Each structure stands twice: as structure tokens, then as C-alpha cells.
Tab-separated table of N, CA and C in Angstrom:
chain	number	residue	atom	x	y	z
S	116	MET	N	-12.424	-9.917	1.112
S	116	MET	CA	-11.231	-10.348	0.419
S	116	MET	C	-9.960	-9.781	1.051
S	117	TRP	N	-10.001	-8.538	1.483
S	117	TRP	CA	-8.804	-7.862	1.991
S	117	TRP	C	-8.681	-7.954	3.505
S	118	GLU	N	-9.503	-8.770	4.146
S	118	GLU	CA	-9.507	-8.827	5.609
S	118	GLU	C	-8.242	-9.447	6.207
S	119	ARG	N	-7.438	-10.149	5.419
S	119	ARG	CA	-6.167	-10.697	5.912
S	119	ARG	C	-5.030	-10.045	5.132
S	120	PRO	N	-4.723	-8.786	5.418
S	120	PRO	CA	-3.737	-8.056	4.619
S	120	PRO	C	-2.353	-8.704	4.591
S	121	GLU	N	-1.992	-9.434	5.647
S	121	GLU	CA	-0.666	-10.061	5.682
S	121	GLU	C	-0.478	-11.072	4.553
S	122	TRP	N	-1.555	-11.609	4.019
S	122	TRP	CA	-1.472	-12.581	2.940
S	122	TRP	C	-0.898	-11.949	1.670
S	123	PHE	N	-1.044	-10.649	1.534
S	123	PHE	CA	-0.642	-9.956	0.311
S	123	PHE	C	0.796	-9.437	0.346
S	124	GLU	N	1.522	-9.718	1.400
S	124	GLU	CA	2.903	-9.259	1.507
S	124	GLU	C	3.798	-9.988	0.514
S	125	VAL	N	4.570	-9.217	-0.217
S	125	VAL	CA	5.508	-9.784	-1.186
S	125	VAL	C	6.725	-10.307	-0.431
S	126	LYS	N	7.098	-11.511	-0.755
S	126	LYS	CA	8.285	-12.108	-0.138
S	126	LYS	C	9.494	-11.757	-0.999
S	127	PHE	N	10.338	-10.881	-0.464
S	127	PHE	CA	11.560	-10.467	-1.154
S	127	PHE	C	12.514	-9.894	-0.109
S	128	ARG	N	13.694	-9.497	-0.527
S	128	ARG	CA	14.710	-9.012	0.401
S	128	ARG	C	14.607	-7.482	0.540
S	129	CYS	N	13.802	-7.038	1.469
S	129	CYS	CA	13.647	-5.609	1.751
S	129	CYS	C	14.818	-5.162	2.627
S	130	ILE	N	15.448	-4.052	2.245
S	130	ILE	CA	16.582	-3.534	3.020
S	130	ILE	C	16.217	-2.282	3.818
S	131	ARG	N	14.925	-1.995	3.915
S	131	ARG	CA	14.434	-0.852	4.683
S	131	ARG	C	15.075	0.460	4.258
S	132	CYS	N	15.214	0.648	2.960
S	132	CYS	CA	15.830	1.879	2.450
S	132	CYS	C	14.870	3.066	2.490
S	133	GLY	N	13.556	2.803	2.451
S	133	GLY	CA	12.558	3.867	2.493
S	133	GLY	C	12.206	4.461	1.148
S	134	VAL	N	12.794	3.982	0.068
S	134	VAL	CA	12.499	4.519	-1.255
S	134	VAL	C	10.994	4.471	-1.544
S	135	CYS	N	10.349	3.405	-1.110
S	135	CYS	CA	8.914	3.241	-1.364
S	135	CYS	C	8.063	4.219	-0.563
S	136	CYS	N	8.626	4.832	0.458
S	136	CYS	CA	7.873	5.739	1.329
S	136	CYS	C	8.082	7.210	0.966
S	137	VAL	N	9.000	7.475	0.043
S	137	VAL	CA	9.297	8.850	-0.356
S	137	VAL	C	8.414	9.231	-1.536
S	138	GLY	N	7.733	10.356	-1.396
S	138	GLY	CA	6.873	10.836	-2.475
S	138	GLY	C	5.784	9.846	-2.847
S	139	THR	N	5.327	9.085	-1.882
S	139	THR	CA	4.334	8.045	-2.169
S	139	THR	C	3.005	8.626	-2.632
S	140	GLU	N	2.362	7.890	-3.485
S	140	GLU	CA	0.999	8.209	-3.893
S	140	GLU	C	0.154	6.962	-3.699
S	141	MET	N	0.478	6.205	-2.631
S	141	MET	CA	-0.166	4.921	-2.390
S	141	MET	C	-1.663	5.088	-2.206
S	142	GLU	N	-2.400	4.333	-3.021
S	142	GLU	CA	-3.848	4.326	-2.941
S	142	GLU	C	-4.294	3.517	-1.725
S	143	LEU	N	-5.452	3.868	-1.202
S	143	LEU	CA	-5.981	3.211	-0.013
S	143	LEU	C	-7.309	2.529	-0.290
S	144	LEU	N	-7.432	1.324	0.225
S	144	LEU	CA	-8.705	0.606	0.207
S	144	LEU	C	-9.541	1.066	1.396
S	145	ALA	N	-10.838	0.863	1.319
S	145	ALA	CA	-11.715	1.177	2.456
S	145	ALA	C	-11.267	0.378	3.680
S	146	GLU	N	-10.834	-0.864	3.465
S	146	GLU	CA	-10.372	-1.714	4.559
S	146	GLU	C	-9.105	-1.164	5.207
S	147	ASP	N	-8.227	-0.552	4.418
S	147	ASP	CA	-7.024	0.084	4.964
S	147	ASP	C	-7.418	1.231	5.887
S	148	ILE	N	-8.326	2.052	5.403
S	148	ILE	CA	-8.783	3.208	6.172
S	148	ILE	C	-9.430	2.757	7.476
S	149	GLU	N	-10.232	1.715	7.420
S	149	GLU	CA	-10.876	1.196	8.637
S	149	GLU	C	-9.841	0.705	9.646
S	150	ARG	N	-8.823	-0.029	9.182
S	150	ARG	CA	-7.775	-0.525	10.095
S	150	ARG	C	-7.026	0.618	10.758
S	151	ILE	N	-6.701	1.625	9.968
S	151	ILE	CA	-5.902	2.741	10.484
S	151	ILE	C	-6.739	3.618	11.421
S	152	THR	N	-7.976	3.899	11.052
S	152	THR	CA	-8.811	4.733	11.931
S	152	THR	C	-9.160	3.993	13.220
S	153	ALA	N	-9.255	2.672	13.162
S	153	ALA	CA	-9.524	1.887	14.371
S	153	ALA	C	-8.384	2.023	15.377
S	154	ARG	N	-7.210	2.403	14.922
S	154	ARG	CA	-6.054	2.629	15.782
S	154	ARG	C	-6.049	4.032	16.378
S	155	GLY	N	-7.038	4.843	15.989
S	155	GLY	CA	-7.153	6.167	16.579
S	155	GLY	C	-6.737	7.318	15.675
S	156	TYR	N	-6.279	7.016	14.471
S	156	TYR	CA	-5.915	8.081	13.525
S	156	TYR	C	-7.169	8.581	12.832
S	157	LYS	N	-7.196	9.879	12.573
S	157	LYS	CA	-8.311	10.474	11.843
S	157	LYS	C	-7.968	10.465	10.350
S	158	LEU	N	-8.979	10.209	9.525
S	158	LEU	CA	-8.798	10.116	8.077
S	158	LEU	C	-8.034	11.308	7.519
S	159	GLU	N	-8.411	12.500	7.951
S	159	GLU	CA	-7.764	13.706	7.408
S	159	GLU	C	-6.298	13.844	7.841
S	160	GLU	N	-5.881	13.101	8.854
S	160	GLU	CA	-4.484	13.135	9.301
S	160	GLU	C	-3.560	12.346	8.380
S	161	PHE	N	-4.097	11.305	7.747
S	161	PHE	CA	-3.210	10.426	6.987
S	161	PHE	C	-3.576	10.252	5.518
S	162	ALA	N	-4.745	10.736	5.113
S	162	ALA	CA	-5.171	10.507	3.731
S	162	ALA	C	-5.654	11.791	3.092
S	163	GLU	N	-5.564	11.797	1.773
S	163	GLU	CA	-6.145	12.882	0.999
S	163	GLU	C	-6.837	12.266	-0.208
S	164	GLU	N	-7.883	12.916	-0.633
S	164	GLU	CA	-8.648	12.397	-1.759
S	164	GLU	C	-8.337	13.232	-2.986
S	165	ARG	N	-7.907	12.549	-4.041
S	165	ARG	CA	-7.634	13.211	-5.317
S	165	ARG	C	-8.253	12.381	-6.428
S	166	ASP	N	-8.998	13.024	-7.278
S	166	ASP	CA	-9.632	12.346	-8.408
S	166	ASP	C	-10.475	11.156	-7.970
S	167	GLY	N	-11.123	11.280	-6.810
S	167	GLY	CA	-12.003	10.234	-6.322
S	167	GLY	C	-11.299	9.064	-5.652
S	168	ILE	N	-9.983	9.168	-5.456
S	168	ILE	CA	-9.208	8.079	-4.851
S	168	ILE	C	-8.490	8.595	-3.612
S	169	TYR	N	-8.623	7.850	-2.524
S	169	TYR	CA	-7.892	8.188	-1.304
S	169	TYR	C	-6.461	7.687	-1.410
S	170	ARG	N	-5.522	8.536	-1.000
S	170	ARG	CA	-4.100	8.203	-1.026
S	170	ARG	C	-3.460	8.617	0.297
S	171	LEU	N	-2.359	7.951	0.629
S	171	LEU	CA	-1.601	8.352	1.810
S	171	LEU	C	-1.057	9.755	1.625
S	172	LYS	N	-1.077	10.536	2.681
S	172	LYS	CA	-0.520	11.885	2.657
S	172	LYS	C	1.001	11.813	2.734
S	173	ASN	N	1.617	12.839	2.177
S	173	ASN	CA	3.055	13.028	2.307
S	173	ASN	C	3.307	14.221	3.214
S	174	VAL	N	4.298	14.096	4.073
S	174	VAL	CA	4.732	15.173	4.950
S	174	VAL	C	6.247	15.257	4.793
S	175	ASN	N	6.746	16.429	4.477
S	175	ASN	CA	8.188	16.618	4.252
S	175	ASN	C	8.728	15.655	3.197
S	176	GLY	N	7.903	15.371	2.180
S	176	GLY	CA	8.347	14.552	1.058
S	176	GLY	C	8.255	13.046	1.236
S	177	HIS	N	7.703	12.601	2.360
S	177	HIS	CA	7.575	11.153	2.577
S	177	HIS	C	6.212	10.851	3.196
S	178	CYS	N	5.870	9.567	3.201
S	178	CYS	CA	4.595	9.131	3.777
S	178	CYS	C	4.472	9.634	5.207
S	179	VAL	N	3.276	10.037	5.563
S	179	VAL	CA	2.988	10.556	6.898
S	179	VAL	C	3.363	9.558	7.993
S	180	PHE	N	3.343	8.275	7.679
S	180	PHE	CA	3.663	7.247	8.669
S	180	PHE	C	5.131	6.804	8.660
S	181	TYR	N	5.918	7.356	7.780
S	181	TYR	CA	7.324	6.947	7.689
S	181	TYR	C	8.189	7.776	8.630
S	182	ASP	N	9.009	7.107	9.413
S	182	ASP	CA	9.966	7.766	10.293
S	182	ASP	C	11.332	7.688	9.606
S	183	PRO	N	11.780	8.794	8.986
S	183	PRO	CA	13.026	8.748	8.219
S	183	PRO	C	14.281	8.522	9.070
S	184	GLU	N	14.244	8.917	10.326
S	184	GLU	CA	15.412	8.693	11.183
S	184	GLU	C	15.590	7.217	11.516
S	185	LYS	N	14.485	6.564	11.839
S	185	LYS	CA	14.541	5.134	12.178
S	185	LYS	C	14.401	4.242	10.939
S	186	ARG	N	13.983	4.869	9.822
S	186	ARG	CA	13.707	4.143	8.575
S	186	ARG	C	12.685	3.036	8.803
S	187	LEU	N	11.610	3.413	9.494
S	187	LEU	CA	10.546	2.470	9.828
S	187	LEU	C	9.178	3.084	9.585
S	188	CYS	N	8.223	2.210	9.330
S	188	CYS	CA	6.825	2.610	9.223
S	188	CYS	C	6.223	2.584	10.619
S	189	LYS	N	5.565	3.675	10.991
S	189	LYS	CA	4.960	3.777	12.321
S	189	LYS	C	3.750	2.864	12.491
S	190	ILE	N	3.186	2.416	11.387
S	190	ILE	CA	2.000	1.539	11.458
S	190	ILE	C	2.263	0.237	10.701
S	191	TYR	N	3.470	-0.233	10.737
S	191	TYR	CA	3.877	-1.382	9.935
S	191	TYR	C	2.920	-2.565	10.055
S	192	ASP	N	2.470	-2.879	11.248
S	192	ASP	CA	1.601	-4.048	11.443
S	192	ASP	C	0.215	-3.878	10.828
S	193	ILE	N	-0.202	-2.643	10.577
S	193	ILE	CA	-1.518	-2.400	9.967
S	193	ILE	C	-1.391	-1.604	8.663
S	194	ARG	N	-0.212	-1.597	8.080
S	194	ARG	CA	0.008	-0.796	6.869
S	194	ARG	C	-0.931	-1.216	5.741
S	195	PRO	N	-1.177	-0.309	4.807
S	195	PRO	CA	-2.104	-0.581	3.708
S	195	PRO	C	-1.687	-1.777	2.844
S	196	VAL	N	-2.683	-2.375	2.209
S	196	VAL	CA	-2.437	-3.523	1.333
S	196	VAL	C	-1.489	-3.143	0.200
S	197	GLY	N	-1.647	-1.959	-0.373
S	197	GLY	CA	-0.758	-1.528	-1.457
S	197	GLY	C	0.699	-1.485	-1.021
S	198	CYS	N	0.942	-1.067	0.210
S	198	CYS	CA	2.311	-1.054	0.744
S	198	CYS	C	2.828	-2.483	0.895
S	199	ARG	N	1.967	-3.373	1.277
S	199	ARG	CA	2.351	-4.777	1.463
S	199	ARG	C	2.707	-5.436	0.132
S	200	MET	N	2.038	-5.016	-0.944
S	200	MET	CA	2.288	-5.623	-2.257
S	200	MET	C	3.483	-5.002	-2.981
S	201	TYR	N	3.981	-3.892	-2.483
S	201	TYR	CA	5.144	-3.262	-3.099
S	201	TYR	C	6.354	-4.177	-2.922
S	202	PRO	N	7.223	-4.319	-3.908
S	202	PRO	CA	7.429	-3.504	-5.104
S	202	PRO	C	6.682	-3.951	-6.362
S	203	LEU	N	5.579	-4.676	-6.208
S	203	LEU	CA	4.790	-5.022	-7.385
S	203	LEU	C	3.981	-3.809	-7.825
S	204	VAL	N	3.989	-3.567	-9.113
S	204	VAL	CA	3.267	-2.436	-9.688
S	204	VAL	C	2.665	-2.867	-11.027
S	205	TYR	N	1.687	-2.116	-11.467
S	205	TYR	CA	1.091	-2.338	-12.781
S	205	TYR	C	1.636	-1.255	-13.694
S	206	ASP	N	2.280	-1.654	-14.782
S	206	ASP	CA	2.924	-0.683	-15.678
S	206	ASP	C	2.049	-0.257	-16.854
S	207	GLY	N	0.770	-0.617	-16.802
S	207	GLY	CA	-0.139	-0.282	-17.894
S	207	GLY	C	-0.391	-1.462	-18.812
S	208	LYS	N	0.491	-2.467	-18.739
S	208	LYS	CA	0.333	-3.672	-19.556
S	208	LYS	C	0.300	-4.941	-18.713
S	209	SER	N	1.143	-4.959	-17.687
S	209	SER	CA	1.239	-6.156	-16.852
S	209	SER	C	1.760	-5.797	-15.466
S	210	VAL	N	1.656	-6.754	-14.550
S	210	VAL	CA	2.201	-6.571	-13.207
S	210	VAL	C	3.680	-6.930	-13.259
S	211	THR	N	4.483	-6.027	-12.730
S	211	THR	CA	5.929	-6.193	-12.740
S	211	THR	C	6.493	-5.639	-11.437
S	212	THR	N	7.797	-5.543	-11.332
S	212	THR	CA	8.409	-4.960	-10.141
S	212	THR	C	8.871	-3.544	-10.441
S	213	ASP	N	8.757	-2.692	-9.450
S	213	ASP	CA	9.180	-1.302	-9.569
S	213	ASP	C	10.697	-1.250	-9.448
S	214	ARG	N	11.344	-0.855	-10.502
S	214	ARG	CA	12.807	-0.869	-10.526
S	214	ARG	C	13.452	0.285	-9.766
S	215	THR	N	12.627	1.146	-9.174
S	215	THR	CA	13.218	2.149	-8.278
S	215	THR	C	13.528	1.523	-6.925
S	216	CYS	N	12.954	0.369	-6.655
S	216	CYS	CA	13.265	-0.378	-5.425
S	216	CYS	C	14.637	-1.025	-5.631
S	217	PRO	N	15.595	-0.747	-4.749
S	217	PRO	CA	16.950	-1.296	-4.938
S	217	PRO	C	17.021	-2.823	-4.965
S	218	THR	N	16.045	-3.499	-4.371
S	218	THR	CA	16.084	-4.963	-4.356
S	218	THR	C	14.932	-5.572	-5.157
S	219	TRP	N	14.481	-4.846	-6.177
S	219	TRP	CA	13.387	-5.319	-7.027
S	219	TRP	C	13.679	-6.695	-7.606
S	220	ASN	N	14.954	-6.962	-7.875
S	220	ASN	CA	15.331	-8.221	-8.524
S	220	ASN	C	15.346	-9.420	-7.581
S	221	THR	N	15.015	-9.203	-6.302
S	221	THR	CA	14.937	-10.326	-5.362
S	221	THR	C	13.510	-10.857	-5.230
S	222	VAL	N	12.574	-10.250	-5.967
S	222	VAL	CA	11.193	-10.738	-5.961
S	222	VAL	C	11.134	-11.956	-6.881
S	223	PRO	N	10.845	-13.128	-6.320
S	223	PRO	CA	10.766	-14.322	-7.167
S	223	PRO	C	9.615	-14.228	-8.171
S	224	ARG	N	9.810	-14.790	-9.325
S	224	ARG	CA	8.764	-14.809	-10.365
S	224	ARG	C	7.474	-15.402	-9.801
S	225	SER	N	7.606	-16.388	-8.927
S	225	SER	CA	6.432	-17.034	-8.330
S	225	SER	C	5.606	-16.045	-7.505
S	226	GLU	N	6.255	-15.060	-6.888
S	226	GLU	CA	5.529	-14.035	-6.120
S	226	GLU	C	4.760	-13.109	-7.054
S	227	ILE	N	5.374	-12.761	-8.162
S	227	ILE	CA	4.685	-11.917	-9.144
S	227	ILE	C	3.455	-12.655	-9.660
S	228	GLU	N	3.613	-13.923	-9.987
S	228	GLU	CA	2.501	-14.719	-10.488
S	228	GLU	C	1.418	-14.905	-9.421
S	229	ARG	N	1.827	-15.122	-8.176
S	229	ARG	CA	0.865	-15.320	-7.084
S	229	ARG	C	0.028	-14.075	-6.837
S	230	LEU	N	0.662	-12.918	-6.875
S	230	LEU	CA	-0.027	-11.683	-6.478
S	230	LEU	C	-0.534	-10.832	-7.637
S	231	ALA	N	-0.148	-11.110	-8.859
S	231	ALA	CA	-0.571	-10.293	-10.005
S	231	ALA	C	-2.092	-10.111	-10.082
S	232	PRO	N	-2.890	-11.171	-9.913
S	232	PRO	CA	-4.343	-10.947	-9.978
S	232	PRO	C	-4.850	-10.004	-8.885
S	233	TYR	N	-4.199	-10.026	-7.736
S	233	TYR	CA	-4.615	-9.175	-6.618
S	233	TYR	C	-4.180	-7.730	-6.821
S	234	VAL	N	-3.064	-7.519	-7.484
S	234	VAL	CA	-2.645	-6.151	-7.811
S	234	VAL	C	-3.710	-5.525	-8.707
S	235	LEU	N	-4.169	-6.270	-9.698
S	235	LEU	CA	-5.204	-5.758	-10.601
S	235	LEU	C	-6.523	-5.534	-9.866
S	236	LYS	N	-6.882	-6.451	-8.992
S	236	LYS	CA	-8.106	-6.306	-8.180
S	236	LYS	C	-7.992	-5.092	-7.254
S	237	PHE	N	-6.823	-4.914	-6.668
S	237	PHE	CA	-6.553	-3.766	-5.806
S	237	PHE	C	-6.820	-2.458	-6.564
S	238	LEU	N	-6.294	-2.361	-7.782
S	238	LEU	CA	-6.463	-1.141	-8.578
S	238	LEU	C	-7.933	-0.859	-8.875
S	239	GLU	N	-8.719	-1.901	-9.058
S	239	GLU	CA	-10.163	-1.724	-9.263
S	239	GLU	C	-10.850	-1.308	-7.967
S	240	ASP	N	-10.484	-1.962	-6.866
S	240	ASP	CA	-11.150	-1.709	-5.582
S	240	ASP	C	-10.857	-0.328	-5.007
S	241	VAL	N	-9.671	0.237	-5.275
S	241	VAL	CA	-9.391	1.574	-4.734
S	241	VAL	C	-10.335	2.614	-5.323
S	242	LYS	N	-10.858	2.346	-6.500
S	242	LYS	CA	-11.822	3.268	-7.115
S	242	LYS	C	-13.145	3.279	-6.358
S	243	LEU	N	-13.399	2.231	-5.575
S	243	LEU	CA	-14.648	2.123	-4.812
S	243	LEU	C	-14.521	2.616	-3.378
S	244	THR	N	-13.313	2.943	-2.952
S	244	THR	CA	-13.080	3.327	-1.558
S	244	THR	C	-13.940	4.508	-1.132
S	245	LYS	N	-13.991	5.540	-1.936
S	245	LYS	CA	-14.750	6.740	-1.575
S	245	LYS	C	-16.221	6.399	-1.345
S	246	VAL	N	-16.782	5.580	-2.207
S	246	VAL	CA	-18.188	5.179	-2.077
S	246	VAL	C	-18.382	4.354	-0.806
S	247	LYS	N	-17.500	3.387	-0.573
S	247	LYS	CA	-17.616	2.532	0.616
S	247	LYS	C	-17.499	3.342	1.904
S	248	ILE	N	-16.577	4.297	1.936
S	248	ILE	CA	-16.388	5.127	3.128
S	248	ILE	C	-17.646	5.954	3.387
S	249	ARG	N	-18.225	6.510	2.347
S	249	ARG	CA	-19.462	7.308	2.494
S	249	ARG	C	-20.607	6.451	3.020
S	250	LEU	N	-20.706	5.215	2.540
S	250	LEU	CA	-21.790	4.328	2.969
S	250	LEU	C	-21.642	3.893	4.418
S	251	ARG	N	-20.404	3.850	4.914
S	251	ARG	CA	-20.156	3.372	6.272
S	251	ARG	C	-20.239	4.465	7.316
S	252	THR	N	-20.242	5.730	6.892
S	252	THR	CA	-20.304	6.825	7.879
S	252	THR	C	-21.691	7.374	8.019
């Protein structure tokens, strides 16, 4: 299902502010980890496991892959599915936009409707990442 991560990118007006990369706790799918490690990164360099869920590491208060000077993601072309779906978030009741994103209001309602089922599926699948990674090693 997650083999074409570009399909999950939210179409909105991103201004490359980096807010989404600061203090991130982005969960990782097994497929995300496979894509990133295939590029030569070691799991322990970019991820940490907390409460059974792998998440992107933070270095100096931002994602390990974020370059604050250039305001760019170092692995943008292979970035995790959760990063691609941002600023969509689940607020405990429904899928909505994260209002800490300065351009949250540029996400068309049609994008929320298109990706909402996948946001929920993503949240379920990240719980299986640890098991999948163990089975593949």
C-alpha cells in the first residue's frame, strides 16, 4: 500500500518554513525505514523507538534530516509518508489540518477527504513497524 509514497503528498501551499520539522515526533512506517536505510543511513542514526513506535530523531531541536540554514529536508525525495501527509493530523476525533502550520488553510477540503482514510491507516500501520522490522532482519 505504501510503496508509492508520492501519492500521499498533500497538495497545498508549503512555504518551507520548517515548522513541521521542529520538535518532530513523526512516526515511521517499516516502508519508510526501508527506503531510508537503502540510501545508506543506519536506523540508529535517524530513528528512535519509544513505546513500541519508531519515530524520527531530533538533533538540536529539529528533525535529523532537516537543514535549518537551507530550510530543506536532506532526504526530501524519500521522506517518510507521515511527512508527506503533513499538515494533515488526527485530533482524536477526525482528520484535520495542523494549525501550527502557517499555511494550514491552503489545504483544500478535497485533499482532507482524499487522504483522511490513509491518515487513519497510517496511524494503525506505525504500530506494526517494530514487528515488521524484526521480521525482515
